[in-house]
PDB file of C-alpha atoms in Angstrom:
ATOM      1  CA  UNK A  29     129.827 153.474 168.798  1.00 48.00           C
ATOM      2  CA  UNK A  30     128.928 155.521 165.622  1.00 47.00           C
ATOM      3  CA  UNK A  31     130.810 155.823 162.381  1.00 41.00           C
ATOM      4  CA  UNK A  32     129.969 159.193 162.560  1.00 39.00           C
ATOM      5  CA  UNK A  33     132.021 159.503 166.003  1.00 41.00           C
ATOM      6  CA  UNK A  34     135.076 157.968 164.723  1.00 41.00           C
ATOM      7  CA  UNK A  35     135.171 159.653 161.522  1.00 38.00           C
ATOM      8  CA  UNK A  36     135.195 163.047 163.581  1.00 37.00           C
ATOM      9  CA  UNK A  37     138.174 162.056 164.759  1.00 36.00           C
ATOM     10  CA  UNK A  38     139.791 160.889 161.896  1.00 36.00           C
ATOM     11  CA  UNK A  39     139.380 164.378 160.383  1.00 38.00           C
ATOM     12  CA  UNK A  40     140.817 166.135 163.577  1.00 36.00           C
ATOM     13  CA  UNK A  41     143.708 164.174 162.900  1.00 35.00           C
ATOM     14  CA  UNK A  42     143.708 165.541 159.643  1.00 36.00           C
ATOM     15  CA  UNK A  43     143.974 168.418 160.621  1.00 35.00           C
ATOM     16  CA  UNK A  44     146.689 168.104 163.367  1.00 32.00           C
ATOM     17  CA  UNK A  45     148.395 166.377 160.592  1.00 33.00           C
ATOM     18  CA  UNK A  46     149.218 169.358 158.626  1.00 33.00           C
ATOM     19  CA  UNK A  47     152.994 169.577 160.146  1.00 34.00           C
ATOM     20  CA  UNK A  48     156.387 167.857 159.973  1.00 35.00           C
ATOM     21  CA  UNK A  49     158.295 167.593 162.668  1.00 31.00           C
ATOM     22  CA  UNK A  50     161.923 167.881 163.187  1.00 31.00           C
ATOM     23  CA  UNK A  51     163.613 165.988 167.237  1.00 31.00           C
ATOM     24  CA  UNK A  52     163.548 161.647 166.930  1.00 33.00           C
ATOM     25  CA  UNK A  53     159.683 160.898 166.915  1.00 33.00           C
ATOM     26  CA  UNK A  54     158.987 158.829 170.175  1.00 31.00           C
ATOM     27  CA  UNK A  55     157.787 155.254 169.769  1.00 33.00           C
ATOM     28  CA  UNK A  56     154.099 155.092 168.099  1.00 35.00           C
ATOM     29  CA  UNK A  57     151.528 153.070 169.835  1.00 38.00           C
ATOM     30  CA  UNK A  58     150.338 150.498 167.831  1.00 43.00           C
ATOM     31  CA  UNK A  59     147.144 151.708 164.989  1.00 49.00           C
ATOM     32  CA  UNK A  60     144.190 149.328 164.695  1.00 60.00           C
ATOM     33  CA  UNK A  61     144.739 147.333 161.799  1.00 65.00           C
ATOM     34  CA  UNK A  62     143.173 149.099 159.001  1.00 65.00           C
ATOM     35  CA  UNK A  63     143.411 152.259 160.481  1.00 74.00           C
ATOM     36  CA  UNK A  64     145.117 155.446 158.841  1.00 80.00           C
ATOM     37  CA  UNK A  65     145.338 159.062 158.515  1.00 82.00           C
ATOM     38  CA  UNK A  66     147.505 160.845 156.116  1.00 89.00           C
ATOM     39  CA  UNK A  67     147.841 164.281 155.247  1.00 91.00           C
ATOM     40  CA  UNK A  68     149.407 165.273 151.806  1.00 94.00           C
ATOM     41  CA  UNK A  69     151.404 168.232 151.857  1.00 94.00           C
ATOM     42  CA  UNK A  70     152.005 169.972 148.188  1.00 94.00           C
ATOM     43  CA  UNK A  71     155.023 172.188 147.353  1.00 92.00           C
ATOM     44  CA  UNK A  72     154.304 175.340 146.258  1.00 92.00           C
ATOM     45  CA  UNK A  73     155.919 178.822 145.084  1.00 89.00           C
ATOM     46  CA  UNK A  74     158.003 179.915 141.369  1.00 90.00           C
ATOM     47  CA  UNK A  75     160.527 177.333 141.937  1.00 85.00           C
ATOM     48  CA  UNK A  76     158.109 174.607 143.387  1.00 84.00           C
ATOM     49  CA  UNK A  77     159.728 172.023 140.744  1.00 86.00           C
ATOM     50  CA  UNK A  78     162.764 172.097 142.570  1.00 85.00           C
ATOM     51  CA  UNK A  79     160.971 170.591 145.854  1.00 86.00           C
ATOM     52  CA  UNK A  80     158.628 167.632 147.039  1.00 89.00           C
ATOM     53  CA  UNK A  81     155.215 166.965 148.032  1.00 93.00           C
ATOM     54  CA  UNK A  82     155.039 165.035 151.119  1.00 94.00           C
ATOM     55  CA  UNK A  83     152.853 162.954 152.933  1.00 94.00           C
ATOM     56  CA  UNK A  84     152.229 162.371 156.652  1.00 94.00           C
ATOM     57  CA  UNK A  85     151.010 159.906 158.449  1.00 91.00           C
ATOM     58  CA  UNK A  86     149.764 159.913 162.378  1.00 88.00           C
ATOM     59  CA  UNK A  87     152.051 157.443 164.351  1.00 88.00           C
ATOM     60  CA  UNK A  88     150.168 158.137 167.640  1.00 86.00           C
ATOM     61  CA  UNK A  89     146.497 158.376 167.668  1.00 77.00           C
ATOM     62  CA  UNK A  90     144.626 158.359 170.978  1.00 76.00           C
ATOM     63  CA  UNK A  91     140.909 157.986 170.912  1.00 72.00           C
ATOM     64  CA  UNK A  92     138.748 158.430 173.618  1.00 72.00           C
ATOM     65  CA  UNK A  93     135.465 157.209 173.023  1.00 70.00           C
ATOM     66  CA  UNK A  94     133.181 160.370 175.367  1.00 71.00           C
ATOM     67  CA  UNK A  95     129.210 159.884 174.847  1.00 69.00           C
ATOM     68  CA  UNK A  96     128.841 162.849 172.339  1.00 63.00           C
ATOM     69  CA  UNK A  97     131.624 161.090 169.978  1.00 64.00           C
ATOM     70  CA  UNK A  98     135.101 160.491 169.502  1.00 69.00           C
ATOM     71  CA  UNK A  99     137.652 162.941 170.879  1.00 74.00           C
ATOM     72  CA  UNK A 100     141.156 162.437 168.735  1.00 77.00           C
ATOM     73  CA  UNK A 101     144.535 163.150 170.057  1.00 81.00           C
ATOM     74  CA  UNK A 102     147.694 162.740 168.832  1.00 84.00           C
ATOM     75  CA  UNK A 103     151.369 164.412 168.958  1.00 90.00           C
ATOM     76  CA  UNK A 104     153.532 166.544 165.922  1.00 93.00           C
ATOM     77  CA  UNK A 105     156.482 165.056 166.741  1.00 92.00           C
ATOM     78  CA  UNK A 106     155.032 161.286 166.220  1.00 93.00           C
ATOM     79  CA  UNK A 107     154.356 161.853 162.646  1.00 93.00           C
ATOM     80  CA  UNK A 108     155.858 160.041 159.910  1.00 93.00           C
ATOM     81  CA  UNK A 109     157.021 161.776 157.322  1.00 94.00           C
ATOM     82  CA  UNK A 110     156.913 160.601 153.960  1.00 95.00           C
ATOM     83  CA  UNK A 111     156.870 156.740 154.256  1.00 92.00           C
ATOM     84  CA  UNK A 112     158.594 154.915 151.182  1.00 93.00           C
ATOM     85  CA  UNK A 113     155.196 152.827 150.643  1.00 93.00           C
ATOM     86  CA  UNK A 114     153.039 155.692 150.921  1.00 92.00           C
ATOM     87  CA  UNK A 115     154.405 157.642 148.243  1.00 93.00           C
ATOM     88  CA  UNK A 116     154.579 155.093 145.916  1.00 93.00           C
ATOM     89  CA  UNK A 117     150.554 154.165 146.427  1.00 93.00           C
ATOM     90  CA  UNK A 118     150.364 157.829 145.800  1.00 93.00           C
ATOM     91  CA  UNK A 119     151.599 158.006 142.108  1.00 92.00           C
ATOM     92  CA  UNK A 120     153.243 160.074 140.095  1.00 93.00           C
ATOM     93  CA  UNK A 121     152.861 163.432 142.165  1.00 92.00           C
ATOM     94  CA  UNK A 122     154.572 162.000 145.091  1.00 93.00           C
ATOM     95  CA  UNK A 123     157.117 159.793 142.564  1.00 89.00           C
ATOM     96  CA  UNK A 124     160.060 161.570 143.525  1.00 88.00           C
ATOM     97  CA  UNK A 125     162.833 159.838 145.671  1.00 85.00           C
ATOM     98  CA  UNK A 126     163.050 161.411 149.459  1.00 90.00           C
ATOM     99  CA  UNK A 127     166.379 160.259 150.942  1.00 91.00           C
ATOM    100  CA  UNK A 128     166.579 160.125 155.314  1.00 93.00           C
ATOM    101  CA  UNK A 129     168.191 163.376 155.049  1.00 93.00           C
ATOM    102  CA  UNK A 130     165.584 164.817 152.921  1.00 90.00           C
ATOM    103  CA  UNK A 131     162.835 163.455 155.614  1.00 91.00           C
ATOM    104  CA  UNK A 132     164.900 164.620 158.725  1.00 93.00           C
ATOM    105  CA  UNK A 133     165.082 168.593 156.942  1.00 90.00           C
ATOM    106  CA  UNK A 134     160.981 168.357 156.227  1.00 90.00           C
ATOM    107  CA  UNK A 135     160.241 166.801 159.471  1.00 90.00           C
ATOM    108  CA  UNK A 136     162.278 169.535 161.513  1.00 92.00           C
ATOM    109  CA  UNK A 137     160.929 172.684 159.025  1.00 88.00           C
ATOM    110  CA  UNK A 138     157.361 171.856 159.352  1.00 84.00           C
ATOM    111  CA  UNK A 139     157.782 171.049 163.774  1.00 91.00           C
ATOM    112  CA  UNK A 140     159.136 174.322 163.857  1.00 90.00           C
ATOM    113  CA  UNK A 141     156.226 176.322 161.372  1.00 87.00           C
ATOM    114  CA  UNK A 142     153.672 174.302 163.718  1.00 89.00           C
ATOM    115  CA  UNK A 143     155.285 175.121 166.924  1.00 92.00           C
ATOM    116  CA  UNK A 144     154.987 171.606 168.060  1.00 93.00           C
ATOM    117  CA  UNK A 145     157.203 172.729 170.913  1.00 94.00           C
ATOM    118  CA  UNK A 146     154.798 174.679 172.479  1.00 95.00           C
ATOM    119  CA  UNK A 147     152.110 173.285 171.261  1.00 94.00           C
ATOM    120  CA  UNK A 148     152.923 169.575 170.925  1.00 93.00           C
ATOM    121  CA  UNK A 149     149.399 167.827 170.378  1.00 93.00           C
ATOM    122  CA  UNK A 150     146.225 167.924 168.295  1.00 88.00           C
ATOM    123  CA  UNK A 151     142.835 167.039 169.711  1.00 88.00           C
ATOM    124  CA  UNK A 152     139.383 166.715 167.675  1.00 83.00           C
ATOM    125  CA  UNK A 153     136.417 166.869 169.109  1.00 86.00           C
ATOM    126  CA  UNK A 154     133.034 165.361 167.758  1.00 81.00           C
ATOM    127  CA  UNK A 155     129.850 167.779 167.756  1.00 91.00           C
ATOM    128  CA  UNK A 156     127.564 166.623 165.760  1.00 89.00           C
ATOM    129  CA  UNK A 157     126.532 164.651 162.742  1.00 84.00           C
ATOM    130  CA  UNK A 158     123.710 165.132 159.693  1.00 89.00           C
ATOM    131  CA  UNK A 159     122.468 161.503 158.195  1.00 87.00           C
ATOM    132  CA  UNK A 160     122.742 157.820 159.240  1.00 86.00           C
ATOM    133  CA  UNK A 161     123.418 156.674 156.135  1.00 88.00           C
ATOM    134  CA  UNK A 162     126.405 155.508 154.188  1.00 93.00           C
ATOM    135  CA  UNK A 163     127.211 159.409 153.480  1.00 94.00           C
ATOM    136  CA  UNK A 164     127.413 161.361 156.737  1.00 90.00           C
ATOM    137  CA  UNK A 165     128.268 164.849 157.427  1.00 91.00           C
ATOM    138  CA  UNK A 166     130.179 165.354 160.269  1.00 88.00           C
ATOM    139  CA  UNK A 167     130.884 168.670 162.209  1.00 92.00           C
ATOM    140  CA  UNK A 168     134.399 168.513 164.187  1.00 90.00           C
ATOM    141  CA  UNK A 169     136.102 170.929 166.753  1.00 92.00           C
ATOM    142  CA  UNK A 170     139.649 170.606 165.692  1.00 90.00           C
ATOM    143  CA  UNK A 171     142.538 172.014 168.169  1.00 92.00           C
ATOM    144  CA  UNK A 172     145.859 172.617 166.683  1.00 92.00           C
ATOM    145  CA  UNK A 173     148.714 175.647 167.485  1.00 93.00           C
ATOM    146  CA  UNK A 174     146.772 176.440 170.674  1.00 93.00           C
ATOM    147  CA  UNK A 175     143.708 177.506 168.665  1.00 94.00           C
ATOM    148  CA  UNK A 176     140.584 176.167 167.932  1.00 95.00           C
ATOM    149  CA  UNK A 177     138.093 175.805 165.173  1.00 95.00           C
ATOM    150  CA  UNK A 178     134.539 174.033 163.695  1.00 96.00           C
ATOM    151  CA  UNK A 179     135.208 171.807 160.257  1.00 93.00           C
ATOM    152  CA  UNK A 180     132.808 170.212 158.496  1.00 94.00           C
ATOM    153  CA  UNK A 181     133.470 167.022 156.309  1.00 90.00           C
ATOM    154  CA  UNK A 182     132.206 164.660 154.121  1.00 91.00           C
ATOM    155  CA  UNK A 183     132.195 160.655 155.725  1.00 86.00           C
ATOM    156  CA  UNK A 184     131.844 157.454 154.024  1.00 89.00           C
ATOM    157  CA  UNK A 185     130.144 154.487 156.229  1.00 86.00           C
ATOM    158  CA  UNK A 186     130.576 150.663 155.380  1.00 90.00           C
ATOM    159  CA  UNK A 187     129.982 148.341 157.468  1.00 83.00           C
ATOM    160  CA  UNK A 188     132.401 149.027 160.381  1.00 76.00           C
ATOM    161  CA  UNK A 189     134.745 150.941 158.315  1.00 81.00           C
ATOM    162  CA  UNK A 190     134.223 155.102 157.556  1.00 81.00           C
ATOM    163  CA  UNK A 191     136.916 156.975 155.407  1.00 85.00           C
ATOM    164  CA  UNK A 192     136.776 160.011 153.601  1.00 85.00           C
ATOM    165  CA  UNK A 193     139.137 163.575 153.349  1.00 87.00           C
ATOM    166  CA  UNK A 194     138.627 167.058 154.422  1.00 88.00           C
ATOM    167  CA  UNK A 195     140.676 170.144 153.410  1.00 93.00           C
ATOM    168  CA  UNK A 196     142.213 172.283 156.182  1.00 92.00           C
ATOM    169  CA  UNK A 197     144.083 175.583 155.842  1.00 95.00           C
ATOM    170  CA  UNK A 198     147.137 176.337 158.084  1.00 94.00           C
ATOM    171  CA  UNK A 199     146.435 179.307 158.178  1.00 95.00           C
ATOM    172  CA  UNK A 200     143.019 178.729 159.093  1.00 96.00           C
ATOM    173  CA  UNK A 201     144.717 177.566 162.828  1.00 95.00           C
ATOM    174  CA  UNK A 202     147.463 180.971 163.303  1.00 94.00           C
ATOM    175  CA  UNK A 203     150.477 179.040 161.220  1.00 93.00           C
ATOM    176  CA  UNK A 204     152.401 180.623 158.506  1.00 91.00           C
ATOM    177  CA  UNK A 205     153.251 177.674 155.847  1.00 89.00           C
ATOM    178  CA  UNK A 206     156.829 177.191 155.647  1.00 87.00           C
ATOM    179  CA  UNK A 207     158.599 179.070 152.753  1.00 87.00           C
ATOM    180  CA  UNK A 208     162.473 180.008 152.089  1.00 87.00           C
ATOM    181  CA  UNK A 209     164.197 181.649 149.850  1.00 84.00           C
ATOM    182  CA  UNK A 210     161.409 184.873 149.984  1.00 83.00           C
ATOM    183  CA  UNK A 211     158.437 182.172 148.936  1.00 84.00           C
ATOM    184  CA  UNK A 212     160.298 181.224 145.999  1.00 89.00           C
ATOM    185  CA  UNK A 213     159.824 177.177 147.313  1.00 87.00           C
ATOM    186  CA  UNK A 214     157.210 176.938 150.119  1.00 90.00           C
ATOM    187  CA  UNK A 215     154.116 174.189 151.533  1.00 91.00           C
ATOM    188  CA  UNK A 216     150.754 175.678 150.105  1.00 93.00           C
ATOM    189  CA  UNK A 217     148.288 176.584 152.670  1.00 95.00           C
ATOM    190  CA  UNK A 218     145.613 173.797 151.666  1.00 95.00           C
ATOM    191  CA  UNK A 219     146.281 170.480 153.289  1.00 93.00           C
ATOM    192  CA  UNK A 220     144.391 167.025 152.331  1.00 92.00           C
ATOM    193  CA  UNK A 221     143.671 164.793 154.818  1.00 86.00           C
ATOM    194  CA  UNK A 222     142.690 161.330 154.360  1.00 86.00           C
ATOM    195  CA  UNK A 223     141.543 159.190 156.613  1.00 83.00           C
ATOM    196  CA  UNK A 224     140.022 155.357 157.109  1.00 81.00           C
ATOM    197  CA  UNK A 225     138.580 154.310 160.656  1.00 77.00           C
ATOM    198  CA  UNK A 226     137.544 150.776 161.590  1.00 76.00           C
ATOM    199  CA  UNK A 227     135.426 150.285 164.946  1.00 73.00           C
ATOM    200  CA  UNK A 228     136.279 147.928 167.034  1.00 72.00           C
TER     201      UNK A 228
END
């Protein structure tokens, strides 16, 4: 199984990754140990001091290993919004305290910008990769709000182990970023998602 495959679908999961969701998460299947995405969300807008950055991170990741690479999937509602240890490995940008009912508002605001209710899971699909070294580019075919699109991205291989982050727009995918108050406090458009896969 190549790095290269795996690390396709890490970065689909970036992408899916770009919402909060708001209804009880259902219970995550266990991750591989040493196995993450994340997705850092930044505040944005004229009174973006008076909000958070967040960070997400997948609680149910499916992979099915096809012969052309990984295929990713994984549900909205299953992400987990801003985890306490996270942040804090995150530094000062995510140092601000976010109580449960701070994490129940974000979760249901961004489920309901992403539509997880009609469209309730992200898929990424592996096309092709450039290099078979320790620095791979890897193209993707990431599905999120019932709409499709290519991404390329940047992959670091060690060993068994690939990580690396990609950029992905909302917008990019049909979703309008959450905002209130006329834009004054709202989630930028730019999402970055980190990732770190380990075969098995």
């Amino acid at each position: 199984m190549s790095f290269v495959r795996r690390t396709l679908l890490i970065a689909v999961a970036a992408v899916v990754l770009a919402g909060c969701a708001g209804a009880p998460a259902p219970v995550a299947a266990p991750a591989v140990q040493g196995q993450a995405l994340h997705v850092l969300v930044f505040r944005g807008g004229a009174a973006a001091r008076l909000g958070h950055n967040h960070v997400l991170r997948a609680g149910d990741l499916r992979v099915e290993w096809a012969a052309a690479g990984p295929v990713l999937r994984f549900r909205l509602d299953a992400l987990v919004v801003d985890p306490p240890e996270l942040r804090a490995a995150l530094g000062v940008d995510f140092a601000s305290a976010v109580d449960a009912d701070a994490r129940a508002g974000t979760r249901a605001n961004l489920l309901k910008a992403l539509d997880a209710a009609t469209h309730p899971e992200v898929a990424v699909r592996t096309l092709q990769q450039v290099g078979d070294g320790a620095r791979r580019a890897v193209e993707a075919e990431i599905t999120l709000h019932g709409q499709s699109r290519r991404q390329w991205f940047v992959v670091d291989v060690d060993g068994r182990r690939a990580s690396g982050q990609v950029v992905v727009r909302q917008s990019d995918f049909g979703i309008q970023p959450f905002a209130v108050m006329g834009g004054l406090l709202a989630v930028q458009d730019a999402l970055v998602v980190q990732f770190e896969l380990v075969q098995p």
